Coordinates of C-alpha atoms in Angstrom, one line a residue:
X1 CA 81.9 103.9 118.1
X2 CA 78.4 105.3 117.4
X3 CA 78.9 109.1 116.7
X4 CA 80.8 110.8 114.0
X5 CA 84.1 112.5 114.8
X6 CA 87.3 113.5 113.1
X7 CA 90.8 112.1 113.8
X8 CA 94.1 113.7 113.1
X9 CA 96.8 111.9 111.1
X10 CA 100.2 113.4 112.2
X11 CA 102.1 111.4 109.5
X12 CA 100.2 113.2 106.7
X13 CA 99.1 116.3 108.6
X14 CA 95.5 115.8 107.6
X15 CA 92.2 114.6 109.1
X16 CA 89.8 111.7 108.5
X17 CA 86.1 111.7 109.3
X18 CA 84.9 108.6 111.2
X19 CA 81.3 107.8 110.7
X20 CA 80.9 104.3 112.2
X21 CA 77.1 104.2 112.0
X22 CA 77.2 104.4 108.2
X23 CA 78.3 100.7 107.9
X24 CA 74.7 99.8 108.8
X25 CA 73.2 101.4 105.8
X26 CA 71.6 99.2 103.1
X27 CA 73.9 98.5 100.1
X28 CA 72.4 98.4 96.6
X29 CA 75.6 99.5 94.8
X30 CA 78.3 97.7 92.9
X31 CA 79.3 94.2 93.8
X32 CA 82.8 93.1 92.9
X33 CA 83.7 89.7 91.4
X34 CA 85.8 87.6 93.8
X35 CA 89.3 86.7 92.4
X36 CA 89.5 83.4 90.4
X37 CA 90.3 80.3 92.4
X38 CA 91.5 78.4 89.4
X39 CA 94.8 80.2 88.5
X40 CA 97.1 77.8 86.8
X41 CA 100.4 77.1 88.6
X42 CA 102.3 77.6 85.3
X43 CA 101.0 79.3 82.1
X44 CA 103.3 79.7 79.1
X45 CA 101.2 82.8 78.1
X46 CA 101.8 84.5 81.5
X47 CA 104.8 86.8 81.0
X48 CA 105.8 86.5 84.7
X49 CA 106.1 82.7 84.7
X50 CA 109.5 80.9 84.4
X51 CA 110.4 80.2 80.8
X52 CA 107.7 82.5 79.4
X53 CA 108.3 85.2 76.8
X54 CA 107.6 88.7 77.8
X55 CA 106.3 91.6 75.7
X56 CA 109.8 92.7 74.7
X57 CA 110.7 89.3 73.4
X58 CA 112.9 88.3 76.3
X59 CA 112.5 84.8 77.8
X60 CA 112.4 84.5 81.6
X61 CA 114.9 82.1 83.1
X62 CA 113.6 78.9 84.9
X63 CA 113.8 80.7 88.2
X64 CA 113.0 78.8 91.4
X65 CA 112.9 81.7 94.0
X66 CA 112.6 85.4 93.5
X67 CA 113.2 86.9 90.1
X68 CA 113.9 90.6 89.4
X69 CA 113.9 92.1 85.9
X70 CA 113.4 95.6 84.4
X71 CA 109.8 96.6 83.9
X72 CA 109.0 96.3 80.2
X73 CA 106.7 99.3 80.4
X74 CA 108.5 101.6 82.9
X75 CA 106.9 104.8 84.2
X76 CA 110.4 106.2 84.8
X77 CA 113.5 106.0 82.6
X78 CA 117.0 107.1 83.4
X79 CA 117.6 109.2 80.3
X80 CA 114.5 111.5 80.1
X81 CA 115.3 115.0 78.8
X82 CA 114.8 118.2 80.8
X83 CA 111.3 119.7 80.3
X84 CA 112.6 123.2 79.7
X85 CA 111.9 126.5 81.6
X86 CA 108.4 127.6 82.5
X87 CA 107.1 130.9 81.2
X88 CA 104.6 131.2 84.1
X89 CA 104.6 130.0 87.8
X90 CA 101.2 128.3 87.3
X91 CA 102.8 126.1 84.6
X92 CA 105.8 124.3 86.1
X93 CA 107.5 121.1 85.1
X94 CA 110.5 119.3 86.5
X95 CA 112.8 116.5 85.4
X96 CA 111.7 113.0 86.4
X97 CA 114.2 110.2 85.9
X98 CA 114.5 106.7 87.4
X99 CA 114.3 103.0 86.9
X100 CA 111.4 100.6 87.4
X101 CA 111.8 96.9 88.2
X102 CA 109.5 93.9 88.7
X103 CA 110.1 91.3 91.3
X104 CA 108.4 87.9 91.2
X105 CA 108.0 86.4 94.7
X106 CA 107.7 82.8 93.6
X107 CA 107.7 80.7 90.4
X108 CA 104.1 79.5 91.0
X109 CA 101.2 81.7 89.9
X110 CA 98.7 80.1 92.2
X111 CA 100.5 81.2 95.4
X112 CA 100.3 84.4 97.3
X113 CA 102.5 85.6 100.2
X114 CA 100.3 84.2 103.0
X115 CA 100.4 80.8 101.4
X116 CA 104.2 80.8 100.9
X117 CA 106.6 79.4 103.5
X118 CA 108.5 81.5 106.0
X119 CA 111.8 80.8 104.2
X120 CA 110.2 81.9 100.9
X121 CA 108.9 85.1 102.5
X122 CA 112.3 85.7 104.0
X123 CA 113.8 85.5 100.6
X124 CA 111.4 88.2 99.4
X125 CA 112.5 90.4 102.3
X126 CA 116.1 89.9 101.5
X127 CA 115.5 90.8 97.8
X128 CA 113.6 93.9 98.9
X129 CA 116.5 95.0 101.1
X130 CA 119.1 94.3 98.3
X131 CA 117.2 96.3 95.8
X132 CA 116.6 99.2 98.3
X133 CA 120.4 99.3 98.9
X134 CA 121.4 98.9 95.2
X135 CA 119.0 101.5 93.8
X136 CA 119.3 103.7 96.8
X137 CA 123.0 104.1 96.3
X138 CA 122.2 106.7 93.6
X139 CA 118.5 107.5 93.7
X140 CA 116.9 109.6 96.5
X141 CA 113.7 107.4 96.7
X142 CA 113.1 103.7 96.2
X143 CA 109.5 102.8 96.4
X144 CA 108.7 99.1 96.9
X145 CA 105.0 98.3 96.5
X146 CA 102.7 95.5 95.8
X147 CA 99.2 95.8 94.2
X148 CA 97.4 92.5 95.0
X149 CA 94.2 91.6 93.2
X150 CA 92.5 93.0 90.1
X151 CA 90.4 95.3 92.4
X152 CA 93.7 97.2 93.2
X153 CA 94.8 97.4 89.5
X154 CA 97.0 94.3 89.4
X155 CA 97.1 93.1 85.8
X156 CA 98.6 89.7 86.5
X157 CA 97.7 87.1 89.2
X158 CA 101.3 85.9 89.6
X159 CA 102.8 86.9 93.0
X160 CA 104.9 89.9 92.4
X161 CA 105.7 93.5 93.3
X162 CA 107.3 96.5 91.7
X163 CA 110.2 98.7 92.7
X164 CA 110.4 102.3 91.3
X165 CA 113.5 104.4 92.0
X166 CA 113.2 108.1 91.3
X167 CA 115.5 111.1 91.0
X168 CA 113.1 113.1 93.2
X169 CA 111.1 112.6 96.5
X170 CA 107.5 111.8 95.6
X171 CA 104.7 113.6 97.3
X172 CA 104.1 111.1 100.1
X173 CA 107.8 110.9 100.9
X174 CA 108.2 114.7 101.1
X175 CA 105.2 114.9 103.3
X176 CA 106.3 112.1 105.7
X177 CA 109.8 113.6 105.7
X178 CA 108.5 117.0 106.9
X179 CA 106.1 115.6 109.5
X180 CA 108.6 113.2 111.1
X181 CA 111.3 115.9 111.1
X182 CA 108.9 118.3 112.9
X183 CA 107.9 115.7 115.4
X184 CA 111.4 114.8 116.4
X185 CA 112.3 118.5 116.7
X186 CA 109.3 119.2 118.9
X187 CA 109.2 116.0 121.0
X188 CA 112.7 114.6 120.9
X189 CA 111.7 111.1 119.7
X190 CA 110.9 109.7 116.2
X191 CA 107.1 109.9 115.7
X192 CA 106.5 106.3 114.7
X193 CA 108.8 104.9 117.3
X194 CA 106.8 106.8 120.0
X195 CA 103.5 105.7 118.2
X196 CA 104.5 102.0 118.2
X197 CA 105.3 102.2 121.9
X198 CA 101.9 103.8 122.6
X199 CA 99.9 101.3 120.5
X200 CA 101.8 98.3 122.1
X201 CA 100.7 99.6 125.5
X202 CA 97.1 100.5 124.6
X203 CA 96.5 97.3 122.5
X204 CA 93.0 98.4 121.3
X205 CA 94.1 98.8 117.7
X206 CA 96.7 96.0 117.8
X207 CA 96.3 93.2 115.2
X208 CA 99.4 91.0 115.6
X209 CA 102.8 91.4 117.3
X210 CA 106.0 89.7 118.0
X211 CA 109.4 90.5 119.6
X212 CA 110.5 92.9 116.8
X213 CA 107.3 94.1 115.1
X214 CA 103.7 95.1 115.6
X215 CA 100.8 95.6 113.2
X216 CA 98.0 98.0 114.1
X217 CA 95.0 99.5 112.4
X218 CA 96.3 103.1 112.8
X219 CA 94.2 105.6 114.9
X220 CA 93.9 107.7 111.8
X221 CA 93.2 104.9 109.3
X222 CA 91.3 105.8 106.1
X223 CA 90.6 102.5 104.4
X224 CA 88.3 100.1 106.4
X225 CA 91.0 97.5 107.3
X226 CA 94.1 99.6 106.7
X227 CA 97.1 98.5 108.7
X228 CA 100.5 99.9 109.6
X229 CA 103.5 97.6 110.1
X230 CA 106.1 99.0 112.5
X231 CA 109.4 97.8 114.0
X232 CA 109.9 98.2 117.8
X233 CA 113.5 99.3 117.4
X234 CA 114.5 102.6 115.7
X235 CA 115.3 101.5 112.1
X236 CA 115.6 104.0 109.3
X237 CA 115.7 101.8 106.2
X238 CA 114.8 98.3 105.1
X239 CA 118.4 97.4 104.4
X240 CA 119.3 98.2 108.1
X241 CA 117.3 95.3 109.4
X242 CA 119.2 92.6 111.4
X243 CA 119.1 89.0 110.5
X244 CA 116.7 88.1 113.3
X245 CA 114.4 91.0 112.5
X246 CA 114.1 89.8 108.9
X247 CA 113.0 86.4 110.2
X248 CA 110.4 87.9 112.5
X249 CA 109.3 90.2 109.7
X250 CA 108.6 87.2 107.5
X251 CA 106.5 85.7 110.3
X252 CA 104.4 88.8 111.1
X253 CA 103.7 89.5 107.3
X254 CA 102.5 85.9 107.0
X255 CA 100.3 86.2 110.1
X256 CA 98.8 89.5 109.0
X257 CA 98.1 88.3 105.4
X258 CA 96.5 85.1 106.6
X259 CA 94.1 87.2 108.8
X260 CA 93.3 89.4 105.8
X261 CA 92.4 86.3 103.7
X262 CA 90.4 84.8 106.5
X263 CA 88.3 87.9 107.0
X264 CA 86.1 87.2 104.1
X265 CA 87.7 83.9 103.0
X266 CA 89.0 85.3 99.8
X267 CA 92.4 86.3 98.5
X268 CA 92.4 89.7 100.1
X269 CA 93.2 92.6 97.7
X270 CA 95.4 95.5 98.8
X271 CA 98.1 98.0 97.9
X272 CA 101.1 98.0 100.2
X273 CA 104.4 99.6 100.2
X274 CA 107.5 100.4 102.3
X275 CA 108.5 103.8 103.5
X276 CA 111.9 104.5 104.9
X277 CA 114.5 107.3 105.1
X278 CA 115.4 108.7 101.7
X279 CA 118.6 107.5 100.0
X280 CA 121.0 108.7 97.4
X281 CA 122.3 112.1 98.6
X282 CA 120.3 111.7 101.8
X283 CA 122.6 108.9 102.9
X284 CA 125.1 111.6 104.0
X285 CA 122.5 113.4 106.1
X286 CA 121.0 112.7 109.5
X287 CA 117.7 111.0 108.9
X288 CA 117.1 110.0 112.5
X289 CA 113.6 111.4 112.3
X290 CA 112.6 108.6 110.0
X291 CA 111.2 105.3 111.2
X292 CA 110.8 102.4 108.7
X293 CA 107.2 101.3 108.2
X294 CA 104.9 99.6 105.7
X295 CA 101.4 100.7 104.8
X296 CA 98.7 98.2 103.8
X297 CA 95.6 99.7 102.1
X298 CA 92.9 97.1 101.4
X299 CA 89.6 98.3 99.8
X300 CA 87.1 95.7 101.0
X301 CA 84.5 97.0 103.5
X302 CA 81.6 94.6 104.2
X303 CA 82.4 91.4 102.3
X304 CA 84.4 89.9 99.5
X305 CA 82.2 91.8 97.0
X306 CA 81.5 95.1 98.7
X307 CA 84.4 97.7 98.7
X308 CA 84.9 101.1 100.0
X309 CA 84.8 103.8 97.3
X310 CA 86.9 107.0 97.8
X311 CA 84.5 109.3 95.9
X312 CA 82.4 112.4 96.4
X313 CA 83.1 113.8 99.9
X314 CA 86.4 111.9 100.0
X315 CA 87.6 113.5 96.7
X316 CA 86.2 116.9 97.3
X317 CA 86.5 117.4 101.1
X318 CA 88.4 114.9 103.2
X319 CA 88.8 111.1 103.8
X320 CA 85.9 109.4 105.5
X321 CA 85.6 105.8 107.0
X322 CA 82.5 103.7 107.8
X323 CA 83.7 101.8 111.0
X324 CA 86.1 102.8 113.7
X325 CA 89.8 101.6 113.6
X326 CA 89.2 99.9 116.9
X327 CA 86.3 97.9 115.4
X328 CA 88.4 96.9 112.4
X329 CA 91.4 95.9 114.7
X330 CA 89.2 93.8 116.9
X331 CA 87.7 91.9 114.0
X332 CA 91.1 91.2 112.5
X333 CA 92.7 90.4 115.8
X334 CA 90.0 87.7 116.5
X335 CA 90.6 85.9 113.3
X336 CA 92.5 82.5 113.2
X337 CA 96.1 82.4 112.0
X338 CA 95.6 79.2 110.0
X339 CA 94.7 80.1 106.4
X340 CA 91.2 79.1 105.5
X341 CA 92.5 77.0 102.5
X342 CA 94.8 75.0 104.8
X343 CA 92.3 74.2 107.6
X344 CA 91.5 70.5 108.1
X345 CA 88.3 69.6 106.3

């Protein structure tokens, strides 16, 4: 807890420098603006609201639950041309095709997932699984991700996520595919299934748990309050979850996100995303080395206005963190599970 050391991340096959004493240093750097508390529930000029007109001229339906539509500014399109042959191995390009969708979680702009009901969160999970199965029927990778808060690049306060399906395995997917395959080959058990069992037993990095799931600050965490959401059962893909597991997933997501918001009593920014076994042509292959999981990467370090910057040493050498994962887990674990906005005055 007091001395710097490096920790190995077997999922990414890299290392993180842990320098817990650095959190004590004075801070005279940038202070972030807390997110606005006065977001209107409905705004006709907000393109994600029911009945609003989007940039392409389409009008949203008066939806009452989740709402999925094609991204009006997609990073991937299904009909992109081939880039052509390279004339040198140092200048390579490859085809990149796919589709991008947006999913609104709820019709109200002033809500976030931790303030939604369990039934509403369960509807989001079902929509995630449906999209993963639908797009995964033809695309090798379906990336579900949520950027929450302006600090993490979110351009709209409405509760929503994005789903990008690609004709290729992205870098993180290829890396996790390799490391998990190697672990199963060497140890005879899926890496993250074994890891979940170890963390459930050790408990020092445990944040929340229930019958089907657990959330930990991983031993190799990079971001200050980074967490990893893991099923206890061997599950390869989101669409493979049983009915009861989806209910308990809604509960543990709500509990985690309430703790996040309660940490600094602010709508906690993060980027999160689901990783599971590849799809498309990989549906015909044995992907038993994969274990479904979700990553949460929040940037805040000391307060609602002081964030962790991944610059300098992190960009040029390796990742570095300013408090131990055990310290972060203990702080999150000790927080109440009633949202600060819903406590009795």
